Amino acid sequence: MSTSTGYVYFVIVTPNDNPIFEMSYSLVSSGDKILTPDHNDQFRAFASLDQINEKLRFSETPYLKNVDKFNEWFVNAFISPAREYKTYPIDFEGLKFILLHSGLADDKIKSFFYDSYETYIKYSINPFYKHGGEINSPSFSKRILDIAQKYL
């Protein structure tokens, strides 16, 4: 259920390529632990943005699967679908959910992305959250970690 290194990096990026949430965590048998993101992981994830944008042009689904590879690291992406919300004046379109890992099952990654996206929507309809702003909420981080434990 874990990667060979037991480590995963996850980031949510706005359509303008600004990170609003990032988390690194260890998936070891002693329990999941949130780690400080490594600059190399940030570089790998952001270096894949061109590949993500290229695949997005030809994809009809929000889940882009494996979009890039750096040595033993794979990059998977999910793009929030375009929708109009009449109730909330919020634009969810174009958010990029990026996962850096060293080999996880595709169906589990897809489920992780969909649940993470749902969690983001629930968080962002909070009237105190500025859409597109950085997410520093411990409860949001905990929920993403719970989703990672469930699927990754």
Backbone as CSV, one residue per row, in Angstrom:
resi,resn,N_x,N_y,N_z,CA_x,CA_y,CA_z,C_x,C_y,C_z
1,MET,0.798,-1.198,0.000,0.000,0.000,0.000,0.842,1.263,0.000
2,SER,2.100,1.152,0.268,2.936,2.348,0.292,3.926,2.298,-0.856
3,THR,4.568,3.399,-1.098,5.581,3.451,-2.136,6.824,2.734,-1.647
4,SER,7.737,2.467,-2.580,8.957,1.781,-2.179,9.765,2.618,-1.201
5,THR,9.674,3.928,-1.320,10.366,4.792,-0.381,9.461,5.192,0.766
6,GLY,8.169,4.919,0.638,7.231,5.264,1.696,6.967,6.748,1.806
7,TYR,7.084,7.471,0.699,6.996,8.918,0.727,6.154,9.410,-0.446
8,VAL,5.282,10.395,-0.178,4.414,10.972,-1.206,4.381,12.489,-1.024
9,TYR,4.355,13.223,-2.140,4.235,14.682,-2.119,2.982,15.066,-2.891
10,PHE,2.134,15.913,-2.287,0.875,16.340,-2.889,0.793,17.854,-2.852
11,VAL,0.355,18.450,-3.966,0.224,19.905,-4.034,-1.019,20.268,-4.847
12,ILE,-1.684,21.349,-4.426,-2.798,21.924,-5.179,-2.310,23.260,-5.719
13,VAL,-2.499,23.457,-7.028,-1.982,24.638,-7.710,-3.133,25.355,-8.414
14,THR,-3.151,26.683,-8.335,-4.185,27.474,-9.003,-3.941,27.496,-10.514
15,PRO,-4.918,27.963,-11.296,-4.700,28.075,-12.747,-3.524,28.991,-13.104
16,ASN,-3.157,29.891,-12.205,-1.999,30.770,-12.424,-0.698,30.152,-11.921
17,ASP,-0.736,28.869,-11.580,0.426,28.099,-11.121,0.964,28.549,-9.770
18,ASN,0.084,29.028,-8.907,0.464,29.371,-7.535,0.038,28.236,-6.610
19,PRO,0.956,27.715,-5.805,0.566,26.643,-4.879,-0.293,27.196,-3.742
20,ILE,-1.399,26.519,-3.444,-2.240,26.960,-2.332,-2.231,25.951,-1.193
21,PHE,-1.775,24.732,-1.482,-1.672,23.716,-0.437,-0.627,22.710,-0.877
22,GLU,0.224,22.309,0.068,1.173,21.239,-0.213,1.398,20.427,1.040
23,MET,1.647,19.151,0.812,1.879,18.261,1.939,2.791,17.122,1.490
24,SER,3.751,16.814,2.315,4.589,15.637,2.130,4.306,14.726,3.300
25,TYR,4.190,13.445,3.024,3.945,12.541,4.135,4.585,11.195,3.879
26,SER,4.877,10.563,4.983,5.521,9.263,4.966,4.461,8.196,5.163
27,LEU,4.499,7.189,4.313,3.554,6.085,4.405,4.293,4.840,4.899
28,VAL,4.741,4.895,6.128,5.477,3.772,6.696,4.584,3.016,7.662
29,SER,4.975,1.808,7.992,4.131,0.954,8.830,3.905,1.518,10.229
30,SER,4.782,2.385,10.700,4.609,2.946,12.040,3.555,4.048,12.071
31,GLY,2.956,4.346,10.930,1.916,5.373,10.878,2.316,6.501,9.957
32,ASP,1.329,7.208,9.479,1.598,8.322,8.575,2.065,9.533,9.358
33,LYS,3.054,10.202,8.810,3.589,11.390,9.455,3.736,12.481,8.418
34,ILE,3.252,13.671,8.758,3.405,14.816,7.874,4.845,15.297,7.964
35,LEU,5.463,15.518,6.806,6.855,15.942,6.738,6.942,17.337,6.125
36,THR,8.072,17.973,6.280,8.317,19.252,5.620,8.606,18.971,4.152
37,PRO,7.893,19.648,3.241,8.131,19.391,1.817,9.572,19.690,1.419
38,ASP,10.133,18.810,0.606,11.493,18.957,0.104,11.472,19.855,-1.138
39,HIS,12.454,20.728,-1.268,12.507,21.629,-2.423,12.635,20.853,-3.733
40,ASN,13.290,19.700,-3.701,13.399,18.882,-4.907,12.033,18.379,-5.355
41,ASP,11.179,18.041,-4.397,9.828,17.592,-4.737,9.019,18.728,-5.341
42,GLN,9.173,19.914,-4.777,8.491,21.079,-5.340,8.961,21.316,-6.774
43,PHE,10.255,21.201,-6.990,10.801,21.376,-8.336,10.233,20.334,-9.293
44,ARG,10.229,19.060,-8.882,9.711,17.989,-9.742,8.247,18.224,-10.103
45,ALA,7.452,18.606,-9.108,6.021,18.828,-9.352,5.798,20.014,-10.283
46,PHE,6.505,21.106,-10.044,6.297,22.300,-10.858,6.929,22.173,-12.237
47,ALA,7.960,21.356,-12.362,8.550,21.116,-13.679,7.592,20.345,-14.576
48,SER,6.660,19.637,-13.984,5.696,18.858,-14.761,4.493,19.678,-15.222
49,LEU,4.391,20.941,-14.824,3.227,21.758,-15.197,3.067,21.897,-16.712
50,ASP,4.164,22.002,-17.446,4.061,22.087,-18.908,3.475,20.804,-19.489
51,GLN,3.917,19.657,-18.959,3.374,18.373,-19.415,1.888,18.255,-19.074
52,ILE,1.527,18.738,-17.899,0.119,18.704,-17.477,-0.724,19.557,-18.412
53,ASN,-0.268,20.762,-18.699,-1.011,21.647,-19.600,-1.123,21.058,-21.001
54,GLU,-0.087,20.387,-21.461,-0.117,19.752,-22.781,-1.132,18.607,-22.812
55,LYS,-1.107,17.753,-21.803,-2.062,16.635,-21.751,-3.487,17.123,-21.558
56,LEU,-3.640,18.224,-20.867,-4.966,18.786,-20.616,-5.653,19.184,-21.919
57,ARG,-4.879,19.641,-22.885,-5.452,20.056,-24.171,-6.142,18.910,-24.892
58,PHE,-5.688,17.677,-24.678,-6.221,16.531,-25.410,-7.058,15.598,-24.542
59,SER,-7.262,15.950,-23.303,-7.994,15.074,-22.387,-9.432,15.542,-22.220
60,GLU,-10.329,14.584,-22.120,-11.732,14.901,-21.868,-12.134,14.560,-20.437
61,THR,-11.206,14.036,-19.667,-11.489,13.687,-18.278,-10.590,14.501,-17.358
62,PRO,-11.035,14.738,-16.128,-10.201,15.525,-15.205,-8.958,14.784,-14.723
63,TYR,-9.008,13.442,-14.692,-7.860,12.672,-14.217,-6.915,12.418,-15.383
64,LEU,-5.694,12.936,-15.287,-4.738,12.846,-16.384,-3.763,11.682,-16.251
65,LYS,-3.902,10.880,-15.227,-3.021,9.737,-14.969,-1.573,10.191,-14.832
66,ASN,-0.664,9.358,-15.340,0.764,9.647,-15.231,1.155,10.666,-16.303
67,VAL,1.559,11.846,-15.868,1.885,12.907,-16.823,3.383,13.122,-16.999
68,ASP,4.187,12.647,-16.061,5.623,12.882,-16.145,6.347,11.881,-15.259
69,LYS,7.665,11.759,-15.464,8.480,10.852,-14.650,9.861,11.469,-14.481
70,PHE,10.356,11.460,-13.250,11.703,11.928,-12.933,12.414,10.802,-12.196
71,ASN,13.332,10.138,-12.882,14.024,8.980,-12.313,13.003,7.985,-11.786
72,GLU,12.975,7.730,-10.474,12.020,6.761,-9.921,10.695,7.401,-9.514
73,TRP,10.543,8.697,-9.708,9.337,9.418,-9.286,8.354,9.593,-10.442
74,PHE,7.090,9.282,-10.164,6.011,9.485,-11.123,5.192,10.695,-10.699
75,VAL,4.655,11.405,-11.681,3.795,12.554,-11.414,2.425,12.272,-12.018
76,ASN,1.409,12.276,-11.178,0.028,12.133,-11.624,-0.693,13.443,-11.371
77,ALA,-1.716,13.716,-12.190,-2.420,14.991,-12.052,-3.921,14.820,-12.233
78,PHE,-4.635,15.743,-11.624,-6.094,15.842,-11.725,-6.401,17.323,-11.877
79,ILE,-7.223,17.663,-12.857,-7.600,19.057,-13.087,-9.070,19.212,-12.744
80,SER,-9.389,20.208,-11.930,-10.791,20.396,-11.553,-11.609,20.719,-12.798
81,PRO,-12.741,20.039,-12.942,-13.565,20.245,-14.136,-14.224,21.618,-14.153
82,ALA,-14.595,22.058,-15.343,-15.276,23.348,-15.501,-16.746,23.192,-15.130
83,ARG,-17.185,24.010,-14.219,-18.583,23.985,-13.796,-19.012,25.388,-13.442
84,GLU,-20.277,25.620,-13.575,-20.839,26.885,-13.125,-21.653,26.609,-11.877
85,TYR,-21.367,27.346,-10.830,-22.101,27.207,-9.583,-22.975,28.439,-9.413
86,LYS,-24.279,28.229,-9.496,-25.213,29.353,-9.386,-25.315,29.853,-7.947
87,THR,-25.156,28.949,-6.983,-25.325,29.310,-5.579,-24.131,30.078,-5.040
88,TYR,-22.929,29.663,-5.435,-21.715,30.260,-4.897,-20.953,30.988,-5.993
89,PRO,-20.519,32.212,-5.743,-19.737,32.940,-6.752,-18.273,32.508,-6.721
90,ILE,-18.038,31.213,-6.925,-16.695,30.653,-6.817,-16.372,29.919,-8.115
91,ASP,-15.167,30.078,-8.590,-14.727,29.393,-9.795,-13.755,28.286,-9.396
92,PHE,-14.172,27.036,-9.603,-13.326,25.897,-9.254,-12.525,25.399,-10.456
93,GLU,-12.706,25.999,-11.600,-12.117,25.486,-12.825,-10.608,25.678,-12.856
94,GLY,-9.905,24.652,-13.318,-8.487,24.766,-13.585,-7.538,24.545,-12.428
95,LEU,-8.047,24.165,-11.260,-7.132,23.823,-10.168,-6.400,22.540,-10.537
96,LYS,-5.108,22.503,-10.255,-4.305,21.325,-10.566,-3.947,20.619,-9.265
97,PHE,-4.309,19.358,-9.177,-3.957,18.515,-8.044,-2.837,17.607,-8.544
98,ILE,-1.665,17.704,-7.938,-0.486,16.982,-8.417,0.032,16.067,-7.314
99,LEU,0.301,14.819,-7.677,0.820,13.831,-6.729,2.131,13.280,-7.263
100,LEU,3.167,13.373,-6.448,4.488,12.842,-6.767,4.693,11.589,-5.931
101,HIS,5.007,10.473,-6.587,5.130,9.192,-5.875,6.105,8.291,-6.624
102,SER,6.429,7.152,-6.035,7.373,6.240,-6.689,6.713,4.936,-7.106
103,GLY,5.441,4.988,-7.417,4.758,3.818,-7.963,3.578,3.370,-7.131
104,LEU,2.416,3.922,-7.397,1.185,3.547,-6.705,0.161,3.088,-7.733
105,ALA,-0.836,2.340,-7.280,-1.888,1.849,-8.164,-2.722,3.008,-8.704
106,ASP,-2.994,2.963,-9.994,-3.701,4.040,-10.675,-5.104,4.278,-10.120
107,ASP,-5.833,3.209,-9.822,-7.200,3.373,-9.308,-7.211,4.021,-7.929
108,LYS,-6.205,3.746,-7.130,-6.123,4.364,-5.800,-5.786,5.850,-5.905
109,ILE,-4.909,6.184,-6.833,-4.557,7.592,-7.042,-5.778,8.367,-7.518
110,LYS,-6.525,7.785,-8.444,-7.732,8.441,-8.958,-8.733,8.693,-7.837
111,SER,-8.949,7.703,-6.980,-9.860,7.868,-5.839,-9.347,8.929,-4.878
112,PHE,-8.040,8.950,-4.651,-7.433,9.968,-3.796,-7.710,11.365,-4.346
113,PHE,-7.519,11.546,-5.648,-7.760,12.854,-6.263,-9.223,13.285,-6.148
114,TYR,-10.146,12.385,-6.438,-11.564,12.754,-6.382,-11.988,13.126,-4.964
115,ASP,-11.526,12.374,-3.975,-11.863,12.710,-2.584,-11.182,14.008,-2.142
116,SER,-9.956,14.233,-2.594,-9.255,15.480,-2.264,-9.961,16.675,-2.889
117,TYR,-10.430,16.502,-4.116,-11.167,17.569,-4.795,-12.467,17.883,-4.056
118,GLU,-13.179,16.851,-3.649,-14.414,17.046,-2.879,-14.125,17.776,-1.569
119,THR,-13.047,17.411,-0.909,-12.651,18.075,0.336,-12.327,19.542,0.077
120,TYR,-11.633,19.824,-1.019,-11.318,21.212,-1.353,-12.596,22.019,-1.590
121,ILE,-13.539,21.466,-2.318,-14.792,22.185,-2.586,-15.510,22.501,-1.281
122,LYS,-15.601,21.515,-0.401,-16.261,21.743,0.889,-15.538,22.823,1.690
123,TYR,-14.226,22.827,1.634,-13.445,23.829,2.366,-13.618,25.217,1.754
124,SER,-13.599,25.286,0.427,-13.587,26.594,-0.230,-14.940,27.293,-0.251
125,ILE,-16.028,26.595,0.039,-17.317,27.295,0.103,-17.528,27.954,1.463
126,ASN,-16.569,27.787,2.349,-16.595,28.495,3.624,-16.484,29.993,3.330
127,PRO,-17.390,30.812,3.864,-17.352,32.243,3.547,-16.095,32.960,4.063
128,PHE,-15.355,32.337,4.976,-14.146,32.965,5.509,-12.893,32.601,4.713
129,TYR,-13.040,31.712,3.742,-11.901,31.334,2.909,-11.885,32.196,1.652
130,LYS,-10.744,32.810,1.360,-10.586,33.597,0.137,-10.161,32.641,-0.972
131,HIS,-11.033,32.463,-1.959,-10.771,31.519,-3.041,-9.435,31.819,-3.721
132,GLY,-8.628,30.778,-3.859,-7.307,30.919,-4.450,-6.229,31.273,-3.443
133,GLY,-6.634,31.463,-2.181,-5.672,31.774,-1.132,-5.042,30.516,-0.564
134,GLU,-3.927,30.691,0.080,-3.207,29.567,0.675,-4.050,28.901,1.762
135,ILE,-3.989,27.580,1.813,-4.745,26.815,2.805,-3.790,26.398,3.915
136,ASN,-4.011,26.925,5.108,-3.176,26.605,6.268,-3.965,25.894,7.355
137,SER,-5.131,25.416,7.040,-6.022,24.818,8.020,-5.532,23.438,8.468
138,PRO,-5.348,23.240,9.785,-4.978,21.913,10.279,-6.056,20.868,9.991
139,SER,-7.322,21.271,10.004,-8.394,20.308,9.732,-8.375,19.872,8.262
140,PHE,-8.053,20.782,7.352,-7.940,20.418,5.937,-6.765,19.454,5.745
141,SER,-5.630,19.771,6.356,-4.457,18.890,6.272,-4.764,17.511,6.824
142,LYS,-5.471,17.472,7.935,-5.836,16.188,8.563,-6.743,15.389,7.641
143,ARG,-7.697,16.062,7.012,-8.619,15.370,6.107,-7.869,14.812,4.895
144,ILE,-6.948,15.577,4.334,-6.150,15.092,3.201,-5.291,13.907,3.638
145,LEU,-4.731,13.979,4.829,-3.942,12.865,5.354,-4.811,11.627,5.537
146,ASP,-6.037,11.800,6.030,-6.971,10.674,6.178,-7.284,10.040,4.821
147,ILE,-7.462,10.869,3.817,-7.730,10.360,2.466,-6.516,9.587,1.951
148,ALA,-5.319,10.107,2.201,-4.096,9.417,1.785,-3.975,8.065,2.477
149,GLN,-4.293,8.020,3.758,-4.236,6.753,4.485,-5.233,5.755,3.915
150,LYS,-6.358,6.242,3.481,-7.405,5.369,2.942,-7.014,4.776,1.588
151,TYR,-6.427,5.583,0.721,-6.189,5.146,-0.656,-4.736,4.840,-1.010
152,LEU,-3.795,5.516,-0.367,-2.409,5.332,-0.779,-1.704,4.376,0.152
